């Protein structure tokens, strides 16, 4: 029986981890640079299409800092889940990291869309 590779020696796992880390840090930089542009204290933080004219909800900087927290949580949780499931099933670890990439991409897209609406 062949010995399985270790987690940090698997090239595909390292590629996915690097992609997750890059997307998380680029989301943080994107949000912080958009916030530091000096647009004031009122930002659009929600869009509810069912509300009609009142579809846009405003909030402060702390509401948008939630995107940064979410990006770090996605990175940490998906990395730990992938690390724990790797000895059981390598393909499950890869799927977990791929879903993390999808979540981080959506986080970057949505935070950018809300900050552009300001």
N, CA, C and O atoms as a DFTB+ gen file, in Angstrom:
472 C
 N C O
     1  1       0.845      -1.181       0.000
     2  2       0.000       0.000       0.000
     3  2       0.881       1.231       0.000
     4  3       1.767       1.356       0.846
     5  1       0.657       2.142      -0.931
     6  2       1.467       3.357      -1.044
     7  2       1.057       4.345       0.038
     8  3      -0.120       4.469       0.375
     9  1       2.040       5.038       0.568
    10  2       1.793       6.055       1.585
    11  2       1.246       7.315       0.906
    12  3       1.811       7.771      -0.089
    13  1       0.153       7.884       1.432
    14  2      -0.375       9.110       0.823
    15  2       0.561      10.285       1.057
    16  3       1.298      10.332       2.042
    17  1       0.513      11.217       0.141
    18  2       1.333      12.413       0.292
    19  2       0.863      13.205       1.492
    20  3      -0.294      13.112       1.902
    21  1       1.759      13.972       2.042
    22  2       1.375      14.863       3.123
    23  2       0.631      16.056       2.541
    24  3       0.753      16.365       1.356
    25  1      -0.128      16.708       3.378
    26  2      -1.023      17.775       2.944
    27  2      -0.271      18.914       2.267
    28  3      -0.672      19.362       1.193
    29  1       0.792      19.380       2.865
    30  2       1.516      20.521       2.321
    31  2       2.527      20.138       1.241
    32  3       3.279      20.994       0.776
    33  1       2.559      18.883       0.841
    34  2       3.388      18.454      -0.275
    35  2       2.564      18.193      -1.534
    36  3       3.117      17.917      -2.599
    37  1       1.257      18.279      -1.407
    38  2       0.358      18.086      -2.539
    39  2       0.293      19.392      -3.335
    40  3      -0.110      20.428      -2.805
    41  1       0.687      19.338      -4.590
    42  2       0.788      20.557      -5.406
    43  2      -0.572      21.199      -5.687
    44  3      -0.681      22.425      -5.696
    45  1      -1.589      20.404      -5.911
    46  2      -2.913      20.962      -6.168
    47  2      -3.475      21.642      -4.919
    48  3      -4.089      22.705      -5.009
    49  1      -3.263      21.032      -3.768
    50  2      -3.703      21.633      -2.500
    51  2      -2.972      22.954      -2.287
    52  3      -3.591      23.939      -1.887
    53  1      -1.680      22.991      -2.544
    54  2      -0.930      24.234      -2.373
    55  2      -1.390      25.311      -3.344
    56  3      -1.438      26.487      -2.986
    57  1      -1.729      24.924      -4.566
    58  2      -2.251      25.891      -5.531
    59  2      -3.575      26.471      -5.059
    60  3      -3.781      27.683      -5.127
    61  1      -4.475      25.620      -4.580
    62  2      -5.766      26.090      -4.102
    63  2      -5.632      26.931      -2.836
    64  3      -6.332      27.931      -2.679
    65  1      -4.747      26.537      -1.942
    66  2      -4.503      27.346      -0.739
    67  2      -3.937      28.711      -1.088
    68  3      -4.333      29.721      -0.506
    69  1      -3.020      28.741      -2.028
    70  2      -2.448      30.018      -2.458
    71  2      -3.496      30.905      -3.120
    72  3      -3.519      32.117      -2.906
    73  1      -4.348      30.302      -3.912
    74  2      -5.423      31.063      -4.554
    75  2      -6.389      31.617      -3.515
    76  3      -6.818      32.767      -3.615
    77  1      -6.732      30.811      -2.526
    78  2      -7.603      31.281      -1.447
    79  2      -6.968      32.445      -0.697
    80  3      -7.629      33.449      -0.432
    81  1      -5.701      32.315      -0.358
    82  2      -5.017      33.381       0.379
    83  2      -4.925      34.653      -0.459
    84  3      -5.130      35.752       0.058
    85  1      -4.619      34.513      -1.744
    86  2      -4.529      35.677      -2.619
    87  2      -5.874      36.387      -2.731
    88  3      -5.937      37.614      -2.657
    89  1      -6.946      35.626      -2.909
    90  2      -8.272      36.232      -3.029
    91  2      -8.708      36.896      -1.724
    92  3      -9.334      37.955      -1.751
    93  1      -8.386      36.290      -0.592
    94  2      -8.749      36.891       0.690
    95  2      -8.010      38.209       0.899
    96  3      -8.616      39.204       1.297
    97  1      -6.718      38.221       0.635
    98  2      -5.954      39.450       0.851
    99  2      -6.280      40.509      -0.203
   100  3      -6.244      41.703       0.095
   101  1      -6.593      40.093      -1.415
   102  2      -6.984      41.088      -2.416
   103  2      -8.357      41.679      -2.103
   104  3      -8.598      42.850      -2.397
   105  1      -9.255      40.902      -1.517
   106  2     -10.540      41.431      -1.078
   107  2     -10.349      42.455       0.030
   108  3     -11.003      43.497       0.039
   109  1      -9.456      42.159       0.961
   110  2      -9.167      43.093       2.051
   111  2      -8.601      44.395       1.499
   112  3      -9.025      45.480       1.897
   113  1      -7.652      44.290       0.591
   114  2      -7.042      45.491       0.004
   115  2      -8.074      46.271      -0.800
   116  3      -8.101      47.500      -0.733
   117  1      -8.911      45.594      -1.549
   118  2      -9.940      46.254      -2.345
   119  2     -10.904      47.037      -1.456
   120  3     -11.213      48.194      -1.739
   121  1     -11.376      46.410      -0.390
   122  2     -12.322      47.077       0.502
   123  2     -11.658      48.249       1.217
   124  3     -12.247      49.325       1.320
   125  1     -10.449      48.051       1.707
   126  2      -9.779      49.125       2.441
   127  2      -9.433      50.308       1.547
   128  3      -9.524      51.453       1.991
   129  1      -9.040      50.064       0.306
   130  2      -8.724      51.185      -0.575
   131  2      -9.984      51.937      -0.979
   132  3      -9.957      53.159      -1.119
   133  1     -11.079      51.225      -1.167
   134  2     -12.340      51.904      -1.503
   135  2     -12.867      52.697      -0.316
   136  3     -13.471      53.755      -0.492
   137  1     -12.640      52.185       0.904
   138  2     -13.101      52.899       2.091
   139  2     -12.248      54.121       2.389
   140  3     -12.755      55.125       2.887
   141  1     -10.962      54.046       2.091
   142  2     -10.072      55.162       2.417
   143  2     -10.114      56.256       1.364
   144  3      -9.374      57.234       1.475
   145  1     -10.935      56.128       0.371
   146  2     -11.027      57.143      -0.672
   147  2     -11.718      58.410      -0.183
   148  3     -11.762      59.399      -0.915
   149  1     -12.255      58.407       1.024
   150  2     -12.842      59.597       1.616
   151  2     -14.214      59.941       1.086
   152  3     -14.457      61.086       0.705
   153  1     -15.112      58.983       1.052
   154  2     -16.464      59.233       0.553
   155  2     -17.433      59.636       1.658
   156  3     -18.626      59.790       1.399
   157  1     -16.957      59.805       2.857
   158  2     -17.849      60.158       3.960
   159  2     -18.142      58.950       4.828
   160  3     -17.427      57.948       4.795
   161  1     -19.209      59.065       5.606
   162  2     -19.555      58.001       6.546
   163  2     -20.729      57.146       6.094
   164  3     -20.997      56.111       6.704
   165  1     -21.426      57.541       5.061
   166  2     -22.614      56.831       4.627
   167  2     -22.299      56.004       3.380
   168  3     -21.890      56.537       2.349
   169  1     -22.497      54.703       3.499
   170  2     -22.255      53.777       2.392
   171  2     -23.496      52.932       2.164
   172  3     -24.265      52.687       3.094
   173  1     -23.690      52.491       0.947
   174  2     -24.767      51.548       0.657
   175  2     -24.273      50.169       1.046
   176  3     -23.272      49.691       0.512
   177  1     -24.968      49.524       1.975
   178  2     -24.518      48.228       2.481
   179  2     -25.460      47.087       2.114
   180  3     -25.095      45.919       2.246
   181  1     -26.678      47.414       1.650
   182  2     -27.628      46.372       1.275
   183  2     -28.434      46.819       0.077
   184  3     -28.687      48.008      -0.119
   185  1     -28.830      45.847      -0.715
   186  2     -29.755      46.103      -1.814
   187  2     -30.852      45.059      -1.741
   188  3     -30.583      43.863      -1.852
   189  1     -32.065      45.496      -1.557
   190  2     -33.224      44.603      -1.505
   191  2     -34.151      44.949      -2.667
   192  3     -34.825      45.979      -2.641
   193  1     -34.185      44.108      -3.666
   194  2     -34.960      44.407      -4.871
   195  2     -36.464      44.393      -4.615
   196  3     -37.220      44.984      -5.386
   197  1     -36.907      43.741      -3.563
   198  2     -38.340      43.657      -3.299
   199  2     -38.903      44.914      -2.636
   200  3     -40.118      45.026      -2.468
   201  1     -38.046      45.856      -2.258
   202  2     -38.515      47.054      -1.566
   203  2     -38.838      48.208      -2.503
   204  3     -39.337      49.236      -2.045
   205  1     -38.575      48.077      -3.778
   206  2     -38.909      49.124      -4.743
   207  2     -38.006      50.334      -4.620
   208  3     -36.793      50.226      -4.805
   209  1     -38.589      51.497      -4.306
   210  2     -37.807      52.736      -4.215
   211  2     -36.804      52.684      -3.071
   212  3     -35.701      53.217      -3.193
   213  1     -37.167      52.058      -1.978
   214  2     -36.285      51.964      -0.807
   215  2     -35.388      50.732      -0.870
   216  3     -35.123      50.113       0.161
   217  1     -34.925      50.374      -2.037
   218  2     -34.146      49.151      -2.209
   219  2     -32.754      49.268      -1.609
   220  3     -32.177      48.259      -1.203
   221  1     -32.206      50.464      -1.545
   222  2     -30.851      50.647      -1.025
   223  2     -30.898      51.004       0.450
   224  3     -31.610      51.927       0.848
   225  1     -30.143      50.276       1.262
   226  2     -30.034      50.551       2.691
   227  2     -28.635      51.075       2.964
   228  3     -27.647      50.495       2.513
   229  1     -28.555      52.162       3.696
   230  2     -27.256      52.764       3.993
   231  2     -26.754      52.301       5.355
   232  3     -27.524      51.880       6.219
   233  1     -25.455      52.391       5.513
   234  2     -24.815      52.021       6.763
   235  2     -23.453      52.665       6.851
   236  3     -23.068      53.464       5.997
   237  1     -22.739      52.313       7.882
   238  2     -21.432      52.903       8.119
   239  2     -20.292      52.014       7.660
   240  3     -20.480      50.988       7.005
   241  1     -19.110      52.454       8.032
   242  2     -17.893      51.724       7.660
   243  2     -17.849      50.359       8.328
   244  3     -17.353      49.393       7.747
   245  1     -18.365      50.279       9.547
   246  2     -18.309      49.001      10.278
   247  2     -19.087      47.902       9.567
   248  3     -18.731      46.727       9.656
   249  1     -20.141      48.281       8.867
   250  2     -20.898      47.276       8.111
   251  2     -20.074      46.714       6.959
   252  3     -20.158      45.522       6.663
   253  1     -19.293      47.544       6.318
   254  2     -18.472      47.084       5.197
   255  2     -17.220      46.351       5.665
   256  3     -16.647      45.565       4.910
   257  1     -16.791      46.598       6.894
   258  2     -15.651      45.853       7.425
   259  2     -16.013      44.388       7.675
   260  3     -15.136      43.547       7.873
   261  1     -17.298      44.098       7.664
   262  2     -17.750      42.713       7.768
   263  2     -17.290      41.860       6.592
   264  3     -17.115      40.650       6.733
   265  1     -17.093      42.490       5.425
   266  2     -16.564      41.753       4.275
   267  2     -15.134      41.276       4.539
   268  3     -14.753      40.179       4.130
   269  1     -14.353      42.105       5.222
   270  2     -12.983      41.719       5.555
   271  2     -12.994      40.558       6.536
   272  3     -12.258      39.586       6.365
   273  1     -13.826      40.659       7.557
   274  2     -13.941      39.574       8.526
   275  2     -14.412      38.286       7.852
   276  3     -13.901      37.205       8.143
   277  1     -15.379      38.406       6.960
   278  2     -15.886      37.233       6.255
   279  2     -14.805      36.590       5.394
   280  3     -14.712      35.364       5.335
   281  1     -13.987      37.401       4.727
   282  2     -12.920      36.852       3.882
   283  2     -11.915      36.062       4.720
   284  3     -11.481      34.983       4.318
   285  1     -11.548      36.600       5.883
   286  2     -10.610      35.873       6.739
   287  2     -11.244      34.619       7.333
   288  3     -10.572      33.600       7.489
   289  1     -12.526      34.687       7.665
   290  2     -13.201      33.498       8.186
   291  2     -13.299      32.398       7.134
   292  3     -13.093      31.224       7.441
   293  1     -13.607      32.768       5.914
   294  2     -13.675      31.774       4.833
   295  2     -12.308      31.124       4.641
   296  3     -12.207      29.905       4.501
   297  1     -11.262      31.941       4.634
   298  2      -9.911      31.401       4.468
   299  2      -9.558      30.438       5.595
   300  3      -9.060      29.342       5.340
   301  1      -9.808      30.835       6.828
   302  2      -9.435      30.002       7.978
   303  2     -10.277      28.732       8.065
   304  3      -9.739      27.649       8.293
   305  1     -11.565      28.854       7.889
   306  2     -12.453      27.693       8.053
   307  2     -12.249      26.679       6.930
   308  3     -12.204      25.475       7.185
   309  1     -12.125      27.152       5.695
   310  2     -11.926      26.202       4.600
   311  2     -10.556      25.543       4.661
   312  3     -10.411      24.378       4.290
   313  1      -9.566      26.267       5.120
   314  2      -8.240      25.650       5.275
   315  2      -8.263      24.586       6.356
   316  3      -7.716      23.500       6.168
   317  1      -8.892      24.886       7.490
   318  2      -8.933      23.896       8.565
   319  2      -9.788      22.680       8.195
   320  3      -9.429      21.549       8.522
   321  1     -10.913      22.906       7.518
   322  2     -11.730      21.774       7.084
   323  2     -10.997      20.906       6.070
   324  3     -11.073      19.679       6.114
   325  1     -10.291      21.556       5.164
   326  2      -9.538      20.804       4.170
   327  2      -8.408      20.009       4.814
   328  3      -8.139      18.871       4.431
   329  1      -7.758      20.613       5.785
   330  2      -6.667      19.933       6.491
   331  2      -7.174      18.717       7.254
   332  3      -6.505      17.685       7.309
   333  1      -8.357      18.844       7.840
   334  2      -8.922      17.730       8.605
   335  2      -9.443      16.603       7.716
   336  3      -9.385      15.434       8.099
   337  1      -9.947      16.945       6.544
   338  2     -10.523      15.901       5.689
   339  2      -9.507      15.273       4.746
   340  3      -9.812      14.268       4.103
   341  1      -8.310      15.836       4.647
   342  2      -7.315      15.307       3.713
   343  2      -6.939      13.853       3.998
   344  3      -6.852      13.066       3.056
   345  1      -6.711      13.460       5.262
   346  2      -6.374      12.039       5.487
   347  2      -7.512      11.090       5.119
   348  3      -7.258       9.932       4.791
   349  1      -8.737      11.548       5.166
   350  2      -9.886      10.700       4.851
   351  2     -10.097      10.613       3.345
   352  3     -10.216       9.522       2.788
   353  1     -10.144      11.787       2.682
   354  2     -10.441      11.816       1.255
   355  2      -9.810      13.065       0.647
   356  3     -10.198      14.185       0.978
   357  1      -8.853      12.874      -0.228
   358  2      -8.139      13.984      -0.864
   359  2      -9.076      14.810      -1.732
   360  3      -8.980      16.037      -1.744
   361  1      -9.965      14.172      -2.445
   362  2     -10.863      14.884      -3.352
   363  2     -11.840      15.784      -2.591
   364  3     -12.214      16.850      -3.081
   365  1     -12.246      15.361      -1.413
   366  2     -13.111      16.193      -0.587
   367  2     -12.373      17.452      -0.141
   368  3     -12.970      18.528      -0.091
   369  1     -11.098      17.337       0.179
   370  2     -10.290      18.500       0.540
   371  2     -10.194      19.476      -0.621
   372  3     -10.261      20.689      -0.422
   373  1     -10.040      18.964      -1.812
   374  2      -9.947      19.812      -3.003
   375  2     -11.272      20.535      -3.245
   376  3     -11.279      21.717      -3.586
   377  1     -12.381      19.840      -3.072
   378  2     -13.696      20.458      -3.261
   379  2     -13.932      21.550      -2.223
   380  3     -14.479      22.604      -2.549
   381  1     -13.530      21.311      -0.989
   382  2     -13.690      22.315       0.067
   383  2     -12.906      23.575      -0.277
   384  3     -13.420      24.681      -0.109
   385  1     -11.682      23.433      -0.750
   386  2     -10.882      24.597      -1.115
   387  2     -11.443      25.294      -2.354
   388  3     -11.370      26.518      -2.461
   389  1     -11.995      24.533      -3.281
   390  2     -12.590      25.139      -4.468
   391  2     -13.841      25.946      -4.112
   392  3     -14.076      27.006      -4.691
   393  1     -14.628      25.463      -3.182
   394  2     -15.798      26.218      -2.727
   395  2     -15.350      27.491      -2.009
   396  3     -16.015      28.523      -2.100
   397  1     -14.231      27.422      -1.302
   398  2     -13.679      28.621      -0.669
   399  2     -13.299      29.668      -1.703
   400  3     -13.500      30.862      -1.478
   401  1     -12.752      29.236      -2.834
   402  2     -12.411      30.171      -3.913
   403  2     -13.672      30.836      -4.448
   404  3     -13.687      32.044      -4.685
   405  1     -14.723      30.056      -4.638
   406  2     -15.987      30.611      -5.115
   407  2     -16.546      31.651      -4.138
   408  3     -16.988      32.720      -4.558
   409  1     -16.528      31.342      -2.843
   410  2     -17.027      32.281      -1.849
   411  2     -16.207      33.566      -1.809
   412  3     -16.762      34.658      -1.681
   413  1     -14.903      33.437      -1.918
   414  2     -14.052      34.634      -1.892
   415  2     -14.236      35.478      -3.144
   416  3     -14.191      36.707      -3.073
   417  1     -14.443      34.839      -4.287
   418  2     -14.738      35.599      -5.505
   419  2     -16.057      36.359      -5.384
   420  3     -16.142      37.527      -5.765
   421  1     -17.070      35.703      -4.860
   422  2     -18.352      36.372      -4.674
   423  2     -18.258      37.500      -3.660
   424  3     -18.914      38.530      -3.821
   425  1     -17.458      37.324      -2.625
   426  2     -17.250      38.380      -1.634
   427  2     -16.608      39.597      -2.275
   428  3     -17.033      40.726      -2.028
   429  1     -15.596      39.381      -3.092
   430  2     -14.923      40.501      -3.758
   431  2     -15.863      41.203      -4.732
   432  3     -15.873      42.432      -4.799
   433  1     -16.641      40.453      -5.477
   434  2     -17.550      41.043      -6.458
   435  2     -18.645      41.848      -5.767
   436  3     -18.943      42.968      -6.182
   437  1     -19.243      41.295      -4.726
   438  2     -20.345      41.987      -4.053
   439  2     -19.864      43.202      -3.291
   440  3     -20.518      44.244      -3.317
   441  1     -18.724      43.090      -2.607
   442  2     -18.220      44.261      -1.880
   443  2     -17.836      45.377      -2.851
   444  3     -18.064      46.552      -2.566
   445  1     -17.261      45.018      -3.983
   446  2     -16.920      46.034      -4.977
   447  2     -18.183      46.680      -5.549
   448  3     -18.221      47.895      -5.746
   449  1     -19.201      45.888      -5.813
   450  2     -20.452      46.437      -6.360
   451  2     -21.113      47.392      -5.376
   452  3     -21.651      48.421      -5.786
   453  1     -21.084      47.074      -4.094
   454  2     -21.674      47.969      -3.104
   455  2     -20.859      49.247      -2.918
   456  3     -21.420      50.324      -2.711
   457  1     -19.549      49.125      -2.991
   458  2     -18.714      50.311      -2.800
   459  2     -18.717      51.216      -4.022
   460  3     -18.482      52.417      -3.891
   461  1     -18.975      50.678      -5.194
   462  2     -19.058      51.503      -6.394
   463  2     -20.348      52.311      -6.393
   464  3     -20.382      53.417      -6.932
   465  1     -21.410      51.777      -5.797
   466  2     -22.695      52.461      -5.753
   467  2     -22.684      53.711      -4.892
   468  3     -23.602      54.527      -4.984
   469  1     -21.689      53.878      -4.074
   470  2     -21.640      55.020      -3.175
   471  2     -21.736      56.280      -3.970
   472  3     -21.713      57.371      -3.402
